[in-house]
Amino acid sequence: MLMIGLRKGSRSFNEARTAGFSEESGTLGDIYETISDSDLVLLLISYSAQVSRLIIMRKSSYMKPNNILGLSHGFLLGHLQSVGLDFPKNISVVVVCPKGMGPSIRRLYVQGKDIMKRRVCQHSLWARLIKPECENFICCQLHSKVLSRLVLLDGVPRFGPAQAQNLRDSRAEAKTDIVVQIGLRKGSRSFNEARAAGFSEESGTLGDIYETISGSDLVLLLISDSAQADNYVKIFSHMKPNNILRLSHGFLLGHLQSVRLDFPKNISVVAVCPKGMGPSVRRLYVQGKDINGAGIYASFVVHQDVDGRAIDVALAWSVALGSPFTFATTLEQEYKSDIFGERGELLYLTLLKIVFLHRLIQKGVAKSSSTYHNTPNLLQDFCKNS
């Protein structure tokens, strides 16, 4: 039974009743009575309340031995460490931290009922570690014989080499005859790198980029953003009807929208976007051989589905890449969050702030001791004095 425990007199009682919880049904009650009767306690109160309630819980022993304490943030550990304490040794402590605010967790959960059947997909990294039906999911749901993979030639992140090796190794673990083939431009320096990783022309796993596209059922387009913008017309022309185009970034959609174009209507378009750089995608996949759960989280997108295979292919490919956790998004949300969040804020704006603050100190507008705490006002002063 799921039961909500609240402080007596809390205004949240009305909100809980509106959501369908009630004292009559035994799903709503006093916080400490609820803790005493429960085997799993989800402590989702504020940080300050966690500190004060923990003292009461420790003194009064509301939690029973072998209970499980569930958290959605690690703050409480930090507080305990700061006062030289630890969690009680007779209970288990687990943490599940949704990467979003409370309202969005509920909204996207409800939205998921209509958008996809699988709201959250968690799988082990390796086919030999997961259930037989998941192994079949990797092997059979792709409906492909040859899978094309286009290596990232220049720039960051180097998804190409990492994904090619992960997919090849997962294919071997699943004992399927699917071929993972790398397609490169003629004369590319990446040919040597691909050969060093075990791909070769003799084995049919390495070849020309456009020949590879023409002979494939699934095309993984992992070249740079600029190369995608320059070559998408030729790439689309070499794809067969009912092919699947798979991306690891939504930039191409943004470029197509800017020139008032769209993907060809006779192909499916999906994306699996690992949340890490190329080398870490490979490193954590290999680490997963010994540590189950190691791997890079990923988002997945079904942008266009012409024959009903797209969701199966996207999720299977995320598993084959070694993602222990995969969540749904849209192609537009992915590229906008990447460009404005990762590339804008993380890579550039943060650096510019540091440069601005340094120049403020040099001009004598600010003291180094106060710069960090007064950043907004100092930036305004800098603009006036520049």
XYZ file of C-alpha atoms in Angstrom:
386
model
C 0.000 0.000 0.000
C 1.171 3.534 -0.790
C 0.531 5.902 2.130
C 1.316 9.602 2.540
C 2.451 10.802 5.977
C 2.136 14.506 6.829
C 2.611 16.728 9.852
C -0.608 17.370 11.760
C -2.203 20.557 10.501
C -0.183 20.570 7.282
C -1.761 22.434 4.375
C -0.706 19.536 2.163
C -3.550 17.392 3.545
C -6.022 19.089 1.208
C -3.697 18.664 -1.774
C -3.277 14.982 -0.962
C -7.034 14.471 -0.680
C -7.526 16.194 -4.036
C -5.063 13.705 -5.569
C -7.135 10.767 -4.265
C -5.468 9.946 -0.939
C -7.578 9.844 2.235
C -7.596 8.844 5.897
C -10.597 6.594 5.292
C -8.750 4.490 2.723
C -5.656 4.265 4.906
C -3.541 6.132 2.347
C -3.135 9.377 4.330
C -2.097 9.959 7.917
C 0.327 11.342 10.482
C 3.969 11.328 9.419
C 5.352 9.373 12.376
C 2.517 6.863 12.549
C 3.046 6.265 8.843
C 6.791 5.734 9.338
C 6.198 3.281 12.207
C 3.860 1.151 10.083
C 5.962 1.168 6.915
C 8.707 -1.031 5.519
C 9.839 1.534 2.954
C 9.989 5.203 3.948
C 10.325 7.774 1.150
C 11.607 10.936 2.827
C 10.592 13.686 0.391
C 10.415 16.667 2.743
C 12.583 19.804 2.559
C 16.251 19.818 3.566
C 15.646 21.709 6.811
C 12.737 19.436 7.659
C 14.905 16.368 7.015
C 17.394 17.638 9.589
C 14.787 18.275 12.284
C 12.731 15.141 11.581
C 15.831 12.952 11.551
C 16.596 13.947 15.139
C 13.090 12.939 16.193
C 13.238 9.690 14.233
C 16.612 8.748 15.743
C 15.507 9.502 19.315
C 12.135 7.843 19.079
C 13.209 4.984 16.782
C 10.226 5.336 14.493
C 11.980 3.336 11.776
C 12.063 -0.396 12.394
C 15.170 -2.571 11.913
C 15.582 -3.658 8.293
C 13.416 -0.762 7.083
C 14.441 0.974 3.848
C 14.888 4.740 3.775
C 14.367 6.189 0.298
C 15.694 9.639 -0.652
C 15.577 11.785 -3.784
C 18.590 13.905 -2.879
C 21.884 13.284 -1.075
C 21.696 16.394 1.164
C 20.966 14.402 4.297
C 24.237 12.495 3.995
C 26.104 15.788 3.741
C 24.414 17.066 6.893
C 25.151 13.874 8.822
C 28.788 14.002 7.790
C 29.026 17.637 8.888
C 27.961 16.704 12.439
C 29.983 13.480 12.610
C 27.006 11.139 12.321
C 25.776 8.492 9.893
C 22.548 6.690 9.007
C 21.424 4.008 11.475
C 23.242 0.779 10.743
C 20.106 -1.366 11.009
C 18.303 0.187 8.022
C 18.970 0.273 4.288
C 19.327 3.590 2.462
C 18.583 3.977 -1.248
C 18.336 7.003 -3.538
C 16.353 7.654 -6.738
C 16.867 11.199 -8.053
C 14.562 12.273 -10.918
C 16.284 14.829 -13.135
C 13.504 17.367 -13.062
C 11.159 19.319 -10.776
C 8.198 17.645 -9.088
C 5.443 18.903 -11.430
C 7.358 17.803 -14.529
C 7.778 14.281 -13.109
C 4.016 13.864 -12.888
C 3.286 15.690 -16.149
C 5.726 13.616 -18.196
C 4.541 10.404 -16.532
C 0.959 11.124 -17.581
C 2.110 12.300 -21.005
C 3.993 9.037 -21.415
C 0.768 7.046 -21.392
C -0.056 8.447 -24.805
C 3.400 9.064 -26.271
C 4.907 5.655 -25.670
C 4.123 2.370 -24.005
C 7.490 2.202 -22.228
C 7.774 5.309 -20.018
C 11.138 4.406 -18.517
C 13.296 1.615 -19.921
C 16.028 0.198 -17.739
C 18.172 -2.655 -18.973
C 21.464 -4.243 -17.974
C 24.423 -3.378 -20.131
C 25.151 -6.754 -21.635
C 22.869 -9.276 -23.325
C 24.321 -12.074 -21.181
C 23.247 -10.208 -18.030
C 19.636 -9.546 -18.983
C 16.538 -11.656 -19.438
C 16.166 -13.793 -22.567
C 13.305 -11.658 -23.836
C 15.576 -8.606 -23.699
C 18.251 -10.521 -25.618
C 15.678 -11.242 -28.298
C 14.756 -7.576 -28.138
C 18.295 -6.700 -29.183
C 18.621 -9.426 -31.801
C 15.272 -9.607 -33.476
C 13.436 -6.327 -33.156
C 15.894 -4.535 -35.423
C 14.629 -6.410 -38.495
C 17.967 -5.659 -40.174
C 20.806 -7.557 -41.788
C 23.275 -4.753 -42.349
C 23.502 -1.755 -40.039
C 25.406 1.253 -41.297
C 27.463 3.406 -39.001
C 29.024 6.650 -40.220
C 32.065 7.624 -38.202
C 32.463 11.128 -36.817
C 35.402 12.473 -38.789
C 36.391 15.630 -36.956
C 35.447 17.438 -33.774
C 33.793 16.617 -30.491
C 32.315 14.414 -29.196
C 33.892 11.443 -30.976
C 30.778 9.314 -30.842
C 31.661 7.341 -33.968
C 34.467 5.082 -32.728
C 32.802 4.485 -29.350
C 29.377 3.607 -30.733
C 30.778 1.423 -33.502
C 32.692 -0.725 -31.017
C 29.853 -0.900 -28.484
C 27.347 -1.979 -31.138
C 29.719 -4.554 -32.574
C 30.419 -6.062 -29.136
C 26.720 -6.140 -28.174
C 25.960 -7.857 -31.484
C 28.528 -10.542 -30.610
C 27.096 -10.952 -27.095
C 23.600 -11.365 -28.502
C 24.887 -13.892 -31.080
C 23.149 -12.244 -34.017
C 24.339 -12.133 -37.626
C 23.638 -8.389 -37.892
C 26.636 -6.626 -39.453
C 27.907 -3.342 -38.031
C 29.670 -1.585 -40.901
C 31.582 1.699 -40.791
C 31.311 4.060 -43.759
C 34.009 6.717 -44.253
C 34.959 9.257 -46.874
C 37.647 8.033 -49.244
C 41.066 9.032 -47.955
C 39.798 9.709 -44.432
C 42.403 9.439 -41.674
C 39.828 7.559 -39.628
C 40.367 4.424 -41.753
C 43.468 3.577 -39.715
C 41.614 4.152 -36.449
C 38.778 1.898 -37.593
C 41.203 -0.850 -38.627
C 42.959 -0.601 -35.248
C 39.566 -1.164 -33.572
C 39.029 -4.377 -35.554
C 37.014 -3.180 -38.566
C 38.270 -3.976 -42.056
C 37.350 -3.956 -45.731
C 38.071 -7.705 -45.964
C 35.448 -8.564 -43.329
C 32.857 -6.230 -44.880
C 32.772 -4.011 -41.787
C 34.554 -0.992 -43.293
C 33.949 0.823 -46.571
C 32.986 3.947 -48.468
C 30.381 6.120 -46.793
C 27.816 6.197 -49.609
C 28.241 2.557 -50.600
C 27.653 1.667 -46.958
C 24.488 3.778 -46.800
C 23.092 2.213 -49.982
C 23.530 -1.315 -48.628
C 22.153 -0.696 -45.138
C 18.816 -0.887 -43.376
C 19.780 1.354 -40.461
C 22.032 4.368 -40.986
C 23.694 5.905 -37.920
C 24.696 9.416 -38.915
C 27.473 10.379 -36.511
C 29.373 12.938 -38.546
C 29.845 16.525 -37.364
C 27.020 19.073 -37.425
C 28.622 21.017 -40.264
C 29.186 17.837 -42.278
C 25.528 16.892 -41.822
C 24.439 20.296 -43.140
C 26.757 19.976 -46.156
C 25.947 16.365 -47.070
C 22.364 15.595 -46.008
C 20.978 15.824 -49.561
C 23.395 13.195 -50.871
C 22.922 11.039 -47.769
C 19.128 11.060 -48.133
C 19.422 10.208 -51.835
C 21.363 7.011 -51.020
C 18.859 5.783 -48.415
C 16.296 3.184 -49.456
C 12.549 3.474 -48.696
C 11.697 2.233 -45.176
C 15.309 2.738 -44.071
C 15.870 4.072 -40.565
C 18.034 7.155 -40.014
C 19.481 7.238 -36.528
C 21.045 10.331 -34.996
C 22.843 11.109 -31.750
C 22.035 14.811 -31.889
C 19.024 16.774 -33.120
C 20.997 19.474 -34.945
C 20.009 18.248 -38.405
C 16.335 18.900 -37.666
C 17.175 22.471 -36.678
C 19.107 22.988 -39.903
C 16.307 21.533 -42.023
C 13.755 23.768 -40.292
C 15.935 26.824 -40.972
C 15.860 26.131 -44.728
C 12.164 25.089 -44.667
C 12.834 21.435 -45.442
C 12.146 18.155 -43.660
C 13.346 14.565 -43.569
C 12.217 12.359 -46.480
C 8.750 10.986 -45.759
C 9.647 7.416 -46.806
C 12.195 6.798 -44.027
C 11.972 6.550 -40.233
C 13.994 8.949 -38.087
C 15.060 8.072 -34.544
C 17.712 9.311 -32.155
C 19.645 7.849 -29.247
C 21.705 10.554 -27.543
C 24.236 9.401 -24.918
C 24.708 11.971 -22.165
C 28.470 11.935 -22.271
C 31.469 12.328 -24.543
C 32.459 9.591 -26.996
C 35.415 8.141 -25.036
C 33.314 7.807 -21.870
C 30.588 5.963 -23.821
C 33.151 3.291 -24.693
C 35.008 3.299 -21.364
C 31.903 2.804 -19.236
C 30.555 0.169 -21.617
C 33.745 -1.865 -21.111
C 33.584 -1.211 -17.373
C 30.089 -2.688 -17.445
C 31.576 -6.145 -18.026
C 32.562 -6.189 -14.363
C 30.228 -3.610 -12.849
C 26.594 -4.065 -13.783
C 24.925 -0.695 -14.227
C 27.972 1.162 -15.495
C 27.236 3.052 -18.651
C 26.107 6.378 -20.097
C 22.481 7.431 -19.718
C 20.777 8.320 -22.973
C 17.668 9.988 -24.306
C 15.772 8.529 -27.235
C 13.514 10.037 -29.868
C 11.067 8.667 -32.393
C 10.687 11.594 -34.770
C 9.224 9.742 -37.748
C 7.974 6.136 -37.944
C 6.949 4.818 -41.366
C 6.463 1.129 -40.539
C 5.989 0.769 -36.768
C 9.548 -0.394 -35.993
C 11.005 2.873 -34.756
C 10.455 2.576 -30.988
C 11.783 -0.989 -30.902
C 14.844 -0.023 -32.916
C 15.605 3.067 -30.828
C 15.307 1.277 -27.480
C 17.218 -1.771 -28.688
C 19.997 0.447 -29.927
C 20.189 2.273 -26.613
C 20.609 -1.074 -24.851
C 23.273 -2.128 -27.341
C 25.169 1.116 -26.695
C 25.309 0.263 -22.997
C 22.793 2.740 -21.595
C 21.416 1.486 -18.261
C 18.725 4.192 -18.297
C 16.926 5.626 -21.329
C 14.320 8.398 -21.309
C 12.122 9.906 -24.006
C 12.426 13.380 -25.480
C 11.873 15.079 -28.855
C 14.430 15.944 -31.502
C 13.691 19.657 -31.156
C 14.024 19.603 -27.367
C 17.280 17.692 -27.663
C 19.067 20.069 -30.003
C 17.794 23.197 -28.264
C 18.890 21.996 -24.828
C 22.242 20.988 -26.321
C 22.920 24.231 -28.175
C 21.648 26.654 -25.536
C 22.465 24.644 -22.431
C 25.592 22.625 -23.092
C 27.257 24.618 -25.847
C 26.013 28.038 -24.808
C 25.925 28.131 -21.019
C 28.395 25.416 -20.059
C 31.024 25.933 -22.738
C 30.882 29.652 -23.468
C 28.851 31.827 -21.084
C 30.551 30.435 -18.002
C 33.936 31.158 -19.570
C 32.847 34.679 -20.532
C 31.727 35.346 -16.970
C 35.149 34.358 -15.689
C 36.858 36.597 -18.260
C 34.577 39.532 -17.390
C 35.228 39.151 -13.678
C 38.969 38.963 -14.264
C 38.878 42.179 -16.271
C 36.801 43.860 -13.559
C 39.486 43.098 -11.018
C 42.203 44.305 -13.387
C 40.392 47.625 -13.888
C 40.040 48.079 -10.151
C 36.250 48.014 -10.368
C 36.090 44.989 -8.097
C 38.061 43.259 -5.388
C 38.789 39.587 -5.822
C 37.283 38.761 -2.409
C 33.871 40.203 -3.301
C 33.718 39.420 -7.028
C 32.029 36.047 -6.799
C 29.267 37.184 -4.442
C 28.438 40.348 -6.362
C 28.608 39.074 -9.924
C 25.419 40.718 -11.322
C 26.238 44.211 -10.028
C 29.886 43.904 -11.004
C 28.999 42.954 -14.569
C 26.800 46.022 -14.798
C 29.651 48.198 -13.496
C 31.996 46.647 -16.031
C 29.698 47.571 -18.917
C 29.561 51.183 -17.717
C 33.359 51.428 -17.438
C 34.266 49.643 -20.694
